PDB file of C-alpha atoms in Angstrom:
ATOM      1  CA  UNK A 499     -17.675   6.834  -7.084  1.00 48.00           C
ATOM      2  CA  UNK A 500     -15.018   6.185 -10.141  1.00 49.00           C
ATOM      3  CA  UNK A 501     -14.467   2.629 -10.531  1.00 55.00           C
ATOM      4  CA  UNK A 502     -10.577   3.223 -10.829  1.00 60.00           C
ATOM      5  CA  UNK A 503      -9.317   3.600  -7.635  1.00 64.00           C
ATOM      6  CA  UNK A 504      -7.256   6.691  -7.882  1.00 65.00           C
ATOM      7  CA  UNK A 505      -8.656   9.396  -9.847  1.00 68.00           C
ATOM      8  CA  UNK A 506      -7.535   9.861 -13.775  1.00 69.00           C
ATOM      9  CA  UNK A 507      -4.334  11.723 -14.152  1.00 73.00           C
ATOM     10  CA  UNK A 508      -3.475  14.340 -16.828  1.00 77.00           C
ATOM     11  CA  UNK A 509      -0.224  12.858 -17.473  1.00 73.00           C
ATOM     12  CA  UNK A 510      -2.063   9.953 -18.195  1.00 73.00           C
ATOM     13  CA  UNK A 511      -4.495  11.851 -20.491  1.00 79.00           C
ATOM     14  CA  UNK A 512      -1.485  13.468 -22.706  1.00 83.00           C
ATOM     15  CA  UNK A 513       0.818  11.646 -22.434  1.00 79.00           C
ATOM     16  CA  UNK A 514       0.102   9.811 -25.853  1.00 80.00           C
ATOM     17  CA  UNK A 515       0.687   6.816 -26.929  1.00 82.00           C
ATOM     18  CA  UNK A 516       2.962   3.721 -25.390  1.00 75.00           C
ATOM     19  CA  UNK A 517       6.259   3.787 -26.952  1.00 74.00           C
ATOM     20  CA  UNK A 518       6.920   1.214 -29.594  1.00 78.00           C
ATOM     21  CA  UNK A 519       7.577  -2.407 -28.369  1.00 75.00           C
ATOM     22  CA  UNK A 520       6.033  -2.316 -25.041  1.00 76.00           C
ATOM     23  CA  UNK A 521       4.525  -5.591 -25.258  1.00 78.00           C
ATOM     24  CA  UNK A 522       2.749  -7.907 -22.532  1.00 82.00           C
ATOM     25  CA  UNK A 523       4.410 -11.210 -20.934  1.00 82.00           C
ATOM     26  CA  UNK A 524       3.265 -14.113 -22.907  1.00 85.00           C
ATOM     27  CA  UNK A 525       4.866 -17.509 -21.890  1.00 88.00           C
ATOM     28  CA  UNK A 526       8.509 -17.765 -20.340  1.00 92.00           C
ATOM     29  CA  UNK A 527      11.140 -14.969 -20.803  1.00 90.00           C
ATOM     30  CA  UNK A 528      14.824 -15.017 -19.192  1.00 94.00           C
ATOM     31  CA  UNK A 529      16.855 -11.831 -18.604  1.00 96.00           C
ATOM     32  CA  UNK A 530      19.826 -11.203 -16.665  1.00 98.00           C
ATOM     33  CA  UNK A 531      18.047  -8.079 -14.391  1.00 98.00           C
ATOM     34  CA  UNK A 532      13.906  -7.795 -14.013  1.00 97.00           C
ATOM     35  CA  UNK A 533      12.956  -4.386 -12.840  1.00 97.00           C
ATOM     36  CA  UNK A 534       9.319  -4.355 -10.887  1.00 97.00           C
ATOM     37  CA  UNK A 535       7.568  -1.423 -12.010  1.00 93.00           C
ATOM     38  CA  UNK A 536       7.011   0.636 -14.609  1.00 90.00           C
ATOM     39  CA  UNK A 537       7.331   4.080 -12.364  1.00 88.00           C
ATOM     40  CA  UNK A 538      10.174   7.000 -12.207  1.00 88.00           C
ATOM     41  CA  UNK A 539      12.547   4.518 -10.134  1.00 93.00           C
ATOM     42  CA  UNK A 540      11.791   1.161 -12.035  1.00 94.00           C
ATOM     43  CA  UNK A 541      12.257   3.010 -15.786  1.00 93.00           C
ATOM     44  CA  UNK A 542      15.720   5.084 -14.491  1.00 95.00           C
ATOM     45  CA  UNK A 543      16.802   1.622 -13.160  1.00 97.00           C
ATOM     46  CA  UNK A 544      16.083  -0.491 -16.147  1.00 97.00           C
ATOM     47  CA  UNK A 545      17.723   2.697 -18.689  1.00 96.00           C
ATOM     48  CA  UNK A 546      20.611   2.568 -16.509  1.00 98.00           C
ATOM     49  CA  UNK A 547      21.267  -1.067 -16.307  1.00 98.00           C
ATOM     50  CA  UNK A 548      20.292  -1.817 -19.907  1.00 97.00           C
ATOM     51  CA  UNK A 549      21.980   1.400 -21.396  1.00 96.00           C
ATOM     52  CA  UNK A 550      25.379   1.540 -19.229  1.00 95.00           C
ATOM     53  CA  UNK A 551      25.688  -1.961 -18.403  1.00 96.00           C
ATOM     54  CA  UNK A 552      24.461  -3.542 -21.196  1.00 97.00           C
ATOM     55  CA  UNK A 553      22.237  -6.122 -18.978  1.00 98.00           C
ATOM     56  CA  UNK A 554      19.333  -8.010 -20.873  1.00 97.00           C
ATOM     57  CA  UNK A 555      16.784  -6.017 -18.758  1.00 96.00           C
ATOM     58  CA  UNK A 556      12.671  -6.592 -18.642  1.00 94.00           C
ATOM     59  CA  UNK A 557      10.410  -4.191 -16.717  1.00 93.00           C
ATOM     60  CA  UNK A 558       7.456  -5.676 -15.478  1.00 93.00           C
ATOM     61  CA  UNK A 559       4.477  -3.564 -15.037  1.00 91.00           C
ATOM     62  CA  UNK A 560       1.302  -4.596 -14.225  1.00 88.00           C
ATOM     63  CA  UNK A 561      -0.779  -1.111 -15.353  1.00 83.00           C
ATOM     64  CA  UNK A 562       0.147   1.435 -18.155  1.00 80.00           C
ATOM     65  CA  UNK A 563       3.393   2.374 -17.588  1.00 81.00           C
ATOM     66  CA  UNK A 564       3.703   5.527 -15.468  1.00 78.00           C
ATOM     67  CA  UNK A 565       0.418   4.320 -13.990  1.00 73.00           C
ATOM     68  CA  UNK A 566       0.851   4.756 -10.562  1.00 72.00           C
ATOM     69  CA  UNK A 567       1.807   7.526  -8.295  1.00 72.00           C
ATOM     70  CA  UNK A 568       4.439   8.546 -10.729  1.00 65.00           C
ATOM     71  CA  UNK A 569       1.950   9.423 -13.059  1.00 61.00           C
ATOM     72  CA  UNK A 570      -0.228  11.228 -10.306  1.00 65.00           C
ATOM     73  CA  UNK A 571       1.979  13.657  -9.266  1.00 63.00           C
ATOM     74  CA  UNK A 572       1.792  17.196 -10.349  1.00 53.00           C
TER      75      UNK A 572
END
């Protein structure tokens, strides 16, 4: 049995690595919009109200981003 609980995904494996300044939460941070998750939907969100909208935006994530089922499919 693998001790992850979904099997490894080969997005995951060549994908490469995290883009700069993805960093982890450490103490208090405000922002105007926080996006949950770090998936297809949470990232398009976050682009969209950052980039359009010009929101102070944070994603939080509590894996790799793309982690999840995003990152499994295909």
């Amino acid at each position: 049995m693998s001790p992850e609980p979904h099997a490894p995904s080969y997005w995951a494996a060549t994908a490469g690595p995290e883009p700069a300044g993805v960093q982890s939460l450490a103490g208090d941070r405000r922002a105007e919009v926080a996006v949950i998750g770090g998936g297809y939907t949470g990232l398009a969100a976050a682009y969209r109200l950052a980039g359009t909208h010009g929101l102070d935006t944070v994603v939080l994530e509590a894996n790799p981003i793309g982690w999840g089922a995003s990152g499994r499919n295909g």
